[in-house]
XYZ file of C-alpha atoms in Angstrom:
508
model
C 3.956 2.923 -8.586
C 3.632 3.192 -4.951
C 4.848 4.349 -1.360
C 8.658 3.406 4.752
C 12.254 3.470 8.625
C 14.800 5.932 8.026
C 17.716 6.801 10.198
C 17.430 10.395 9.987
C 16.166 10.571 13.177
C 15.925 7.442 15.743
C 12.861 8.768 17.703
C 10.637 9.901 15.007
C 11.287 6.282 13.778
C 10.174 4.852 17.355
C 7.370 7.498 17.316
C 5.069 5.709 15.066
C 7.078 1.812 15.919
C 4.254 0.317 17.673
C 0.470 0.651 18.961
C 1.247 2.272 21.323
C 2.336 5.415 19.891
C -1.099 6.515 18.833
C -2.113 9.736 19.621
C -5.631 10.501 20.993
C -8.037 10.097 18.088
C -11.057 11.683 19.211
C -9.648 15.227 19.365
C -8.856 17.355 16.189
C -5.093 16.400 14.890
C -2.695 18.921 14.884
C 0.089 19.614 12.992
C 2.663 22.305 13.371
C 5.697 21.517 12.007
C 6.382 21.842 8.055
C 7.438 18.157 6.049
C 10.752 16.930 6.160
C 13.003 17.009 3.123
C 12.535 13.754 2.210
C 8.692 14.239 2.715
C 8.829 16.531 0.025
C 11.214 14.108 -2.050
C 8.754 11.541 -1.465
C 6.019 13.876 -2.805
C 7.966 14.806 -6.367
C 8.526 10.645 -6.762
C 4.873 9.975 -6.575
C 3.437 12.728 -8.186
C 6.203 12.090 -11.043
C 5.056 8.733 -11.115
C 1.705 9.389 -11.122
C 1.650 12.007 -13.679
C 3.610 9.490 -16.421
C 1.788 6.451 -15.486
C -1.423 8.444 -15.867
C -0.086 10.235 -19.456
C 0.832 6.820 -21.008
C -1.905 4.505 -19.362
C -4.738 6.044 -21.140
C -2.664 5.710 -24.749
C -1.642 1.964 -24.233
C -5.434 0.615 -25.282
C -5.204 3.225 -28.334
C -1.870 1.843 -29.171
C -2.693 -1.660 -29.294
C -6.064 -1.103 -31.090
C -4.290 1.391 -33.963
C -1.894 -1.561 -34.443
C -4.476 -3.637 -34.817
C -5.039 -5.904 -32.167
C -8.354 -6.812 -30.883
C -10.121 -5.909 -27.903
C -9.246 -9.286 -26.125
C -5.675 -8.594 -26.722
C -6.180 -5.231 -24.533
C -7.944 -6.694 -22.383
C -5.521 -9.587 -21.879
C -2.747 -6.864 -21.618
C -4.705 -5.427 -19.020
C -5.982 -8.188 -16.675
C -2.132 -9.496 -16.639
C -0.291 -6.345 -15.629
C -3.808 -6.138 -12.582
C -2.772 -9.782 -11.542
C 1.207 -9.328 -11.408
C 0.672 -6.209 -9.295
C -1.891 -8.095 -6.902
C 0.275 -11.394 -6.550
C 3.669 -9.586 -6.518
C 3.131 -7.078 -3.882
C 2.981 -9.336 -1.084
C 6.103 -11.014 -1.815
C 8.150 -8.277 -2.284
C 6.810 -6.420 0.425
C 9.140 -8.724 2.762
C 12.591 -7.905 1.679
C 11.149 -4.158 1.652
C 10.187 -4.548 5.469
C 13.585 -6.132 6.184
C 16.066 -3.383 4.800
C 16.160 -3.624 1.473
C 12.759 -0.381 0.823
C 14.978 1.880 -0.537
C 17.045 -0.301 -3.152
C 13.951 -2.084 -4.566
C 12.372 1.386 -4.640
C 15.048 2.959 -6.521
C 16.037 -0.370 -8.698
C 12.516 -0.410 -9.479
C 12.011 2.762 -10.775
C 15.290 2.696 -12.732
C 13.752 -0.728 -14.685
C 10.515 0.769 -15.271
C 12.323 3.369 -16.843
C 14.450 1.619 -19.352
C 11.281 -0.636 -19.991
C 9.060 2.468 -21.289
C 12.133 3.881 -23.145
C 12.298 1.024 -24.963
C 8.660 1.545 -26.179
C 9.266 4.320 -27.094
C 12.398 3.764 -29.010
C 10.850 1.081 -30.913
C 7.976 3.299 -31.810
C 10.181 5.520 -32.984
C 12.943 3.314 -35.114
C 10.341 0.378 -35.948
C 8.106 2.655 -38.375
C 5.764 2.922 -35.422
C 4.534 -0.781 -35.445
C 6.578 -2.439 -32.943
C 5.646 -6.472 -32.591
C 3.886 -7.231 -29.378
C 6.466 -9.610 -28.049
C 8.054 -6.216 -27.192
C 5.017 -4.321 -26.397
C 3.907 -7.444 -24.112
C 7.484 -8.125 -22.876
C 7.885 -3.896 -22.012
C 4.355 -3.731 -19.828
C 5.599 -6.831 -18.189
C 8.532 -5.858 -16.913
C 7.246 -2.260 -16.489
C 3.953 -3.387 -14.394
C 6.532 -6.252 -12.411
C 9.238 -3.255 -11.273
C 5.947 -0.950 -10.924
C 4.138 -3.254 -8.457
C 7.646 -3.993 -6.595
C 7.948 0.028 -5.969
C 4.551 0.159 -4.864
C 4.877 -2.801 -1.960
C 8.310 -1.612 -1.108
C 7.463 2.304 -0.689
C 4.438 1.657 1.624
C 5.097 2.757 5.085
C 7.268 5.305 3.817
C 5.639 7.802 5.449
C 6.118 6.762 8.762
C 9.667 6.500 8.393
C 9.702 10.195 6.763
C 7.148 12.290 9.149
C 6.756 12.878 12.059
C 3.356 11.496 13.921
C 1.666 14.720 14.258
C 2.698 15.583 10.215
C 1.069 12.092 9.241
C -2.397 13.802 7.763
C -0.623 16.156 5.670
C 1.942 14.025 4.217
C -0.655 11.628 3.091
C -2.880 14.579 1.857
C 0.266 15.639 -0.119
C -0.038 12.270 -1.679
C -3.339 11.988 -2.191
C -3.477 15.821 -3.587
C -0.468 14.579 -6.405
C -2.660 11.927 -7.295
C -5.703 14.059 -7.997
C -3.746 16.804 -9.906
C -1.894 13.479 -12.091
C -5.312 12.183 -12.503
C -6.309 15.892 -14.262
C -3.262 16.466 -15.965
C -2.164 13.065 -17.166
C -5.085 11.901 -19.815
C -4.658 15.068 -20.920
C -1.251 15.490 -21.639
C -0.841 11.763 -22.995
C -3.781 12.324 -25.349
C -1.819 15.348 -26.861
C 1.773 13.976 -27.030
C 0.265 10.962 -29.112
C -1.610 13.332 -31.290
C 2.260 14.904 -31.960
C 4.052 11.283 -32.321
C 2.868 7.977 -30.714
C 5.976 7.659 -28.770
C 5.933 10.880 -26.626
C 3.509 9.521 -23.929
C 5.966 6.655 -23.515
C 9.032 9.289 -23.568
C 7.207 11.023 -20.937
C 6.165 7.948 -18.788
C 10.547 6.810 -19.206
C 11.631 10.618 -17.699
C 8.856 10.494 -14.966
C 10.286 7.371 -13.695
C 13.970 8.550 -14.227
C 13.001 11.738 -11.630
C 11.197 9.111 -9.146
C 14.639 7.377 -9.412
C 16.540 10.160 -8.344
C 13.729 11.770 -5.798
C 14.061 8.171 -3.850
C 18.256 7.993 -4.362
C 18.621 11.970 -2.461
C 16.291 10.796 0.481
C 18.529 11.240 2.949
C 16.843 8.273 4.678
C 17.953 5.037 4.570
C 14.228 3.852 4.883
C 14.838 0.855 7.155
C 12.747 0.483 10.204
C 14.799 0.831 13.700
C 15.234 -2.746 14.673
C 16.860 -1.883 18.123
C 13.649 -1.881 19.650
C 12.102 -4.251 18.299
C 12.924 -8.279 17.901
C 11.964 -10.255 14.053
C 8.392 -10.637 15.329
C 8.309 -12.891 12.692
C 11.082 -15.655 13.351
C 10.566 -15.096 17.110
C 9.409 -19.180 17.179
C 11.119 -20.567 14.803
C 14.069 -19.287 16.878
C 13.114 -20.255 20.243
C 12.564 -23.435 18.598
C 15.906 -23.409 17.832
C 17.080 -22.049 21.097
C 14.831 -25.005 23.081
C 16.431 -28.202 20.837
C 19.768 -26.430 21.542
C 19.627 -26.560 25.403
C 18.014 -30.117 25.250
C 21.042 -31.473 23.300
C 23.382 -29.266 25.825
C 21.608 -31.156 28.733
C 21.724 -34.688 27.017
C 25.405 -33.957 26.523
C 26.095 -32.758 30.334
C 24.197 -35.931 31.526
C 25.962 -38.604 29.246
C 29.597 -37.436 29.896
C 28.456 -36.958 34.129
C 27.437 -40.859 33.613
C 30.541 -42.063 31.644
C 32.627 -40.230 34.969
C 33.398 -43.816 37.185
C 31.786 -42.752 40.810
C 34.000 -41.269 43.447
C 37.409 -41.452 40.982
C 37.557 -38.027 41.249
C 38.143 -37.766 44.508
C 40.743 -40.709 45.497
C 43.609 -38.703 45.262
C 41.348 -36.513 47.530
C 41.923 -33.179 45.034
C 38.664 -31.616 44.038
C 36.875 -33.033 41.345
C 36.694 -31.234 38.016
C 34.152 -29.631 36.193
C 32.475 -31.443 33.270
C 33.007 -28.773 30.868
C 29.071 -27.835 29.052
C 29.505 -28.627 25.162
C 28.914 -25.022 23.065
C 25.665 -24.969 21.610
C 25.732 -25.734 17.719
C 23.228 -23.430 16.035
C 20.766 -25.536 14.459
C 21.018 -25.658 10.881
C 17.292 -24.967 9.278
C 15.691 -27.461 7.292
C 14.239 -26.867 3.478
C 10.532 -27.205 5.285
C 11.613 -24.803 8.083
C 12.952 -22.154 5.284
C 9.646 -22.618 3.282
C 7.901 -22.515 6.504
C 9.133 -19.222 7.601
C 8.979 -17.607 4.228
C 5.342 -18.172 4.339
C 4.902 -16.725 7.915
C 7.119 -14.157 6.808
C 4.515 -13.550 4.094
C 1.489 -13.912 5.842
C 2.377 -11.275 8.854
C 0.785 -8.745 7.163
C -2.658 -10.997 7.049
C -2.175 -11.799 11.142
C -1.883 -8.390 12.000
C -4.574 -6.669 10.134
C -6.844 -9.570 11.236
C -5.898 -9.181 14.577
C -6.194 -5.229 14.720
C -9.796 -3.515 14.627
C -8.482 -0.235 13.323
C -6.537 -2.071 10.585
C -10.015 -3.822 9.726
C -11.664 -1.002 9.759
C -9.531 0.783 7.240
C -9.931 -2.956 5.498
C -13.623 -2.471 5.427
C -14.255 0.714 4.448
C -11.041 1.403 1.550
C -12.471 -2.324 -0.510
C -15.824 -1.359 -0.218
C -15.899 2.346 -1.383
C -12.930 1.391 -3.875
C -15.240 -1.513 -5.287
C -18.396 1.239 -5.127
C -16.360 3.765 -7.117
C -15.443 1.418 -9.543
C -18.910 0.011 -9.950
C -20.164 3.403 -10.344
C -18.149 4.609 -12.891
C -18.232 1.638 -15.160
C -22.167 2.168 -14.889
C -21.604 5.761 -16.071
C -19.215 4.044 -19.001
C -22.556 1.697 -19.912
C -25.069 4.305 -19.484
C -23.634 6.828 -21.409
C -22.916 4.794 -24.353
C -26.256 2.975 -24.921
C -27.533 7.464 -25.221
C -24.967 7.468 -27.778
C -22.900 9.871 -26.639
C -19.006 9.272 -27.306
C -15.663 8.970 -25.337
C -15.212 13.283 -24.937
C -18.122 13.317 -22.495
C -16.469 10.312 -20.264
C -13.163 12.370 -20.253
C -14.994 15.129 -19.058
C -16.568 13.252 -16.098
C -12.992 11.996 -15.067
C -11.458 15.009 -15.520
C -14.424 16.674 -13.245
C -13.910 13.693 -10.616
C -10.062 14.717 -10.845
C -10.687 18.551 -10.417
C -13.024 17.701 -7.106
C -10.490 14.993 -5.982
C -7.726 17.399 -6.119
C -9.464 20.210 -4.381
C -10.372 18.049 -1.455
C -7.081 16.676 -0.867
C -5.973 19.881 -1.021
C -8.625 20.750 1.810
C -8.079 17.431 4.032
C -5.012 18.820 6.073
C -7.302 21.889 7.384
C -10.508 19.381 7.735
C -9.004 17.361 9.672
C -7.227 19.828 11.820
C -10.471 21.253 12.561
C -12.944 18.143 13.218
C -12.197 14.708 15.239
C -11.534 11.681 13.203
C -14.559 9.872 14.271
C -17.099 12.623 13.375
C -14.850 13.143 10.032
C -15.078 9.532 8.845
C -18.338 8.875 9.763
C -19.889 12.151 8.197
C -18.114 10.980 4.995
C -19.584 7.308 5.071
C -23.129 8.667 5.470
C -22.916 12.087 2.684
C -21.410 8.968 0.101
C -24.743 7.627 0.528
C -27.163 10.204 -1.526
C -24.414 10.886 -3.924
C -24.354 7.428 -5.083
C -27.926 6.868 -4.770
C -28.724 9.817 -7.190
C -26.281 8.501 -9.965
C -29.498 5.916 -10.768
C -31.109 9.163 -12.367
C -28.525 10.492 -14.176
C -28.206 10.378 -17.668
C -26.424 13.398 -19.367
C -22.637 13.781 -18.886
C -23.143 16.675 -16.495
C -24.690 15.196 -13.975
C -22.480 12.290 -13.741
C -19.800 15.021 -13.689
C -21.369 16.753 -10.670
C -22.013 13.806 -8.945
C -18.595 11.958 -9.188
C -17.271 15.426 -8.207
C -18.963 15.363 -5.437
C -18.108 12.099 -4.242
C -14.529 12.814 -4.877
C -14.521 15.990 -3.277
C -15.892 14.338 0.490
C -13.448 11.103 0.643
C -10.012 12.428 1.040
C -11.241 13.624 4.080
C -11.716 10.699 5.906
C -9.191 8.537 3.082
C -6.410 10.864 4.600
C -7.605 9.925 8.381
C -7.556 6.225 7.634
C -4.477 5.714 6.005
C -2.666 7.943 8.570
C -4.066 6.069 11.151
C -2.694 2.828 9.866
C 0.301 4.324 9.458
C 0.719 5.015 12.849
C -0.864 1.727 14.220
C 1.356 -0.890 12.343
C 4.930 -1.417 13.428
C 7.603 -0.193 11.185
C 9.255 -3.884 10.467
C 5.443 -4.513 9.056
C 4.572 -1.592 6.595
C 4.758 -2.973 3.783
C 3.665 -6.466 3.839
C 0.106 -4.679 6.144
C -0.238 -2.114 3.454
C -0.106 -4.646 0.879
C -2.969 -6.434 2.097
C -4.896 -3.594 2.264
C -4.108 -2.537 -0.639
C -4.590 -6.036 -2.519
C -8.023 -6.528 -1.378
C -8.799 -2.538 -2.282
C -7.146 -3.593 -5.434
C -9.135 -6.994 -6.048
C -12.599 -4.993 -5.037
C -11.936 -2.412 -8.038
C -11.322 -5.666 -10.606
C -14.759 -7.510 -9.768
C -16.259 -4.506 -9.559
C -16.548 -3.934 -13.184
C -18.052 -7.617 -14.233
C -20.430 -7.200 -11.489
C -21.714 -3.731 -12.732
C -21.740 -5.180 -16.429
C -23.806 -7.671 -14.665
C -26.722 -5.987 -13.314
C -26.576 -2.954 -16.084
C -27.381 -6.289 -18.952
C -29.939 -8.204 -16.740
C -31.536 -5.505 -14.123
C -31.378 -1.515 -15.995
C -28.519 0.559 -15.894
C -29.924 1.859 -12.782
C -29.760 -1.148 -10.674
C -25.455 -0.714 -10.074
C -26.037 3.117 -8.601
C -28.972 1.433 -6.149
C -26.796 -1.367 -5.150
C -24.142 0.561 -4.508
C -26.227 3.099 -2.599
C -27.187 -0.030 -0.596
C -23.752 -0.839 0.539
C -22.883 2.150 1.054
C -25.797 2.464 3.978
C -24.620 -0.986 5.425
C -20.552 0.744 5.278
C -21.949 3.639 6.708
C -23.604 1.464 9.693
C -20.119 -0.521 9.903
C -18.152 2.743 9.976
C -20.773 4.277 13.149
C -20.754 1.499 15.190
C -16.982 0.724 14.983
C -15.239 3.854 14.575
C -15.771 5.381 17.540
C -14.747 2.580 19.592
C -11.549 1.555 17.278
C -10.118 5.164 16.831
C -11.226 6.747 20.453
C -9.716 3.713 21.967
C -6.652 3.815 19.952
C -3.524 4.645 22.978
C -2.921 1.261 24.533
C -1.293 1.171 27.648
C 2.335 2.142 27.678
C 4.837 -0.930 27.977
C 8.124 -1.537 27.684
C 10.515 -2.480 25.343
C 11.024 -5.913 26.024
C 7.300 -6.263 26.771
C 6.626 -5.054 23.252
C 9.054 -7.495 21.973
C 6.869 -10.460 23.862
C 3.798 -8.832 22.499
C 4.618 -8.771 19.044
C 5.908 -12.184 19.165
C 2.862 -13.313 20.178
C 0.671 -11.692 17.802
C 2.422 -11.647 14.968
């Protein structure tokens, strides 16, 4: 599931509200004070999460092939829950931006829940063969409610840390991640040796303690709004506003017409006032609803085009996500036509997990001690060998060593990045930004895999690990010729409230 303005304190909300409140990127962050309560709430929900999803993900495929569905049904099962989450998220992102974070956060953990339950009630009562209506019905709902959580509780973090805590809150994220990523194959493989239902018993409790992590946030998780105007409906209201005072003018000038010249003043008093009608407010059309809906939707898309350090974080998250996911799907093809089985795969993922782990674990000190740019720039360029050297490999140990590797560099600058764009997107617009960059990181790991499968059948399984290397050197380019003039440049100049207001209306 997934990751925004509390009230629990108004100027470490305003801290990270705009631009503007970017600290100085090219010198070493610092960060001095420990995480909040809720920070550390926020940490037990995803790790929770994370830990289940990862315990009962890995059995799902098993499940459906031991009942005897094909490989197209698991596939099918598969592709559908990756498309909900992708077309979902940035729809429900708006409500999430507008108030309503917390709620769909804890609502959505609470159906998740009682969706895996069910599973595993039904493999437990059903003489283990429950019909897939159910099965297709439960990972429905569950992936629906999961990919609402996930839009909803990005930008969390800025609502729960303060600016200078941003690196190691993320890092805390990233680091429960990893260590779910270790643990959770694992311990799902076990608890379905012991009884099929167990992984699914597991995944139902880890969402029941993300539930109650999110409900004893002492944040309400709502963006302050005092500051800020709905840069959103800004013209559909002065819209509004401008027909108003036309019809008040039309009004004043017909009744001043329909007054006979001079009558007022016969009797020689003073002549009265024409009283100025009260504006109506304009009543909104079906179109104009639609309308703003859709600009509602699309603010995320305006202001990560219209921000370089948001497109850089664009850039470089879809393309090392797609790499990544190229790569390892190469190791899935290249190890199978040696003939060796699934163990050695597990071991390379639980390797890549290990390294993963250990270098978000790392990232808060990293990052302390070297300046963003030279961080994510190093990283871009060391990906490059890595990658390039996976074209050799062919025993499980090397793939192992290598994925390690790569995992053990990117939190690094992955930490940098996403506190960065934490800090540079306005609180009324965390979710719906973080949704687009985390649908195209998202669609970039799904094409990956048929483009892999590609060259692997027509070119050698070496071809993917090249390519990859390849775009890697042309990220790595990207990332040195951008970065340091999008994060060294990254403290506008100060303005003030109501010029923010103007600002945002305008971009956004």
């Amino acid at each position: 599931m997934g990751s925004s303005v509390p009230e629990t304190g108004a100027s470490r909300g305003q801290a990270v509200s705009t631009p503007a409140a970017l600290i100085d990127d090219t010198e070493p962050a610092k960060d001095t004070e420990p995480p909040t309560r809720d920070a550390r709430l926020f940490w037990c929900a995803n790790a929770a999460d994370s830990l289940g999803s990862q315990a009962s993900g890995v059995v799902l495929p098993l499940l459906l092939l031991g009942l005897g569905y094909s490989p197209a049904v698991v596939g099918l099962v598969a592709g559908v829950s990756t498309a909900t989450g992708l077309v979902l998220g940035p729809l429900v992102a708006v409500p999430a931006d507008r108030g309503a974070r917390k709620r769909v956060m804890f609502w959505s953990a609470v159906v998740s829940a009682l969706a895996m339950g069910s599973v595993a009630v039904a493999l437990a009562v059903a003489e283990g063969r429950p019909s897939l209506v159910h099965l297709l019905a439960a990972v429905l709902v569950e992936r629906t409610a999961t990919a609402c959580y996930e839009a909803a509780a990005r930008g969390t973090v800025a609502l729960i840390s303060t600016p200078g805590n941003l690196p190691r809150v993320v890092a805390g994220l990233e680091a429960g991640d990893r260590g779910a990523l270790v643990a959770g194959p694992a311990l799902g493989g076990m608890l379905y040796q012991v009884s099929r239902a167990l992984p699914f018993v597991l995944d139902a409790v880890s969402y029941a303690v993300t539930a109650v992590c999110v409900r004893a946030m002492r944040s309400h998780l709502r963006a302050d709004r005092t500051r800020s105007a709905d840069a959103v409906d800004m013209p559909n209201r002065a819209d509004a506003a401008d027909r108003a005072d036309a019809a008040e003018r039309a009004d004043g000038a017909s009744e001043s017409e329909s007054e006979p010249a001079g009558s007022a003043a016969q009797d020689g008093s003073v002549p009265r006032p024409v009283p100025r009608p009260v504006p109506r407010p304009v009543p909104r059309s079906a179109h104009g609803a639609r309308s703003a809906l859709a600009a509602e939707a699309s603010a995320g898309v305006r202001l990560v085009r219209t921000t370089p350090l948001l497109r850089l974080v664009l850039v470089w998250t879809t393309t090392v996500n797609g790499v990544l996911a190229a790569l390892y799907y190469d190791a899935v093809f290249t190890l199978q036509e040696s003939g060796h089985g699934g163990t050695p795969m597990g071991l390379v993922l639980a390797l890549s997990g290990a390294a993963g782990l250990a270098g978000s674990l790392a990232a808060p000190r990293l990052v302390r001690g070297l300046s963003p740019v030279r961080a994510v720039v190093t990283v871009s360029w060391l990906m490059i060998p890595l990658a390039a050297a996976l074209a050799t490999a062919r025993e499980p140990w090397a793939y192992g060593a290598l994925f390690g590797g790569l995992c053990l560099i990117m939190p690094s600058a992955t930490v940098i990045l996403q506190a960065r764009a934490i800090q540079g997107t306005p609180p009324e617009l965390q979710a719906r930004a973080g949704s687009v960059l985390a649908t195209a990181a998202g669609g970039a790991a799904a094409v990956a895999p048929a483009v892999a499968g590609f060259l692997t059948a027509h070119a050698g399984a070496a071809v993917p690990a090249l390519v990859s290397a390849g775009v890697l050197v042309l990220l790595a380019l990207h990332t040195t010729l951008r970065a340091g003039r999008t994060l060294a440049s990254g403290v506008p100049p100060k303005v003030t409230p109501a010029e923010g207001v103007r600002a945002r209306g305008r971009d956004v």
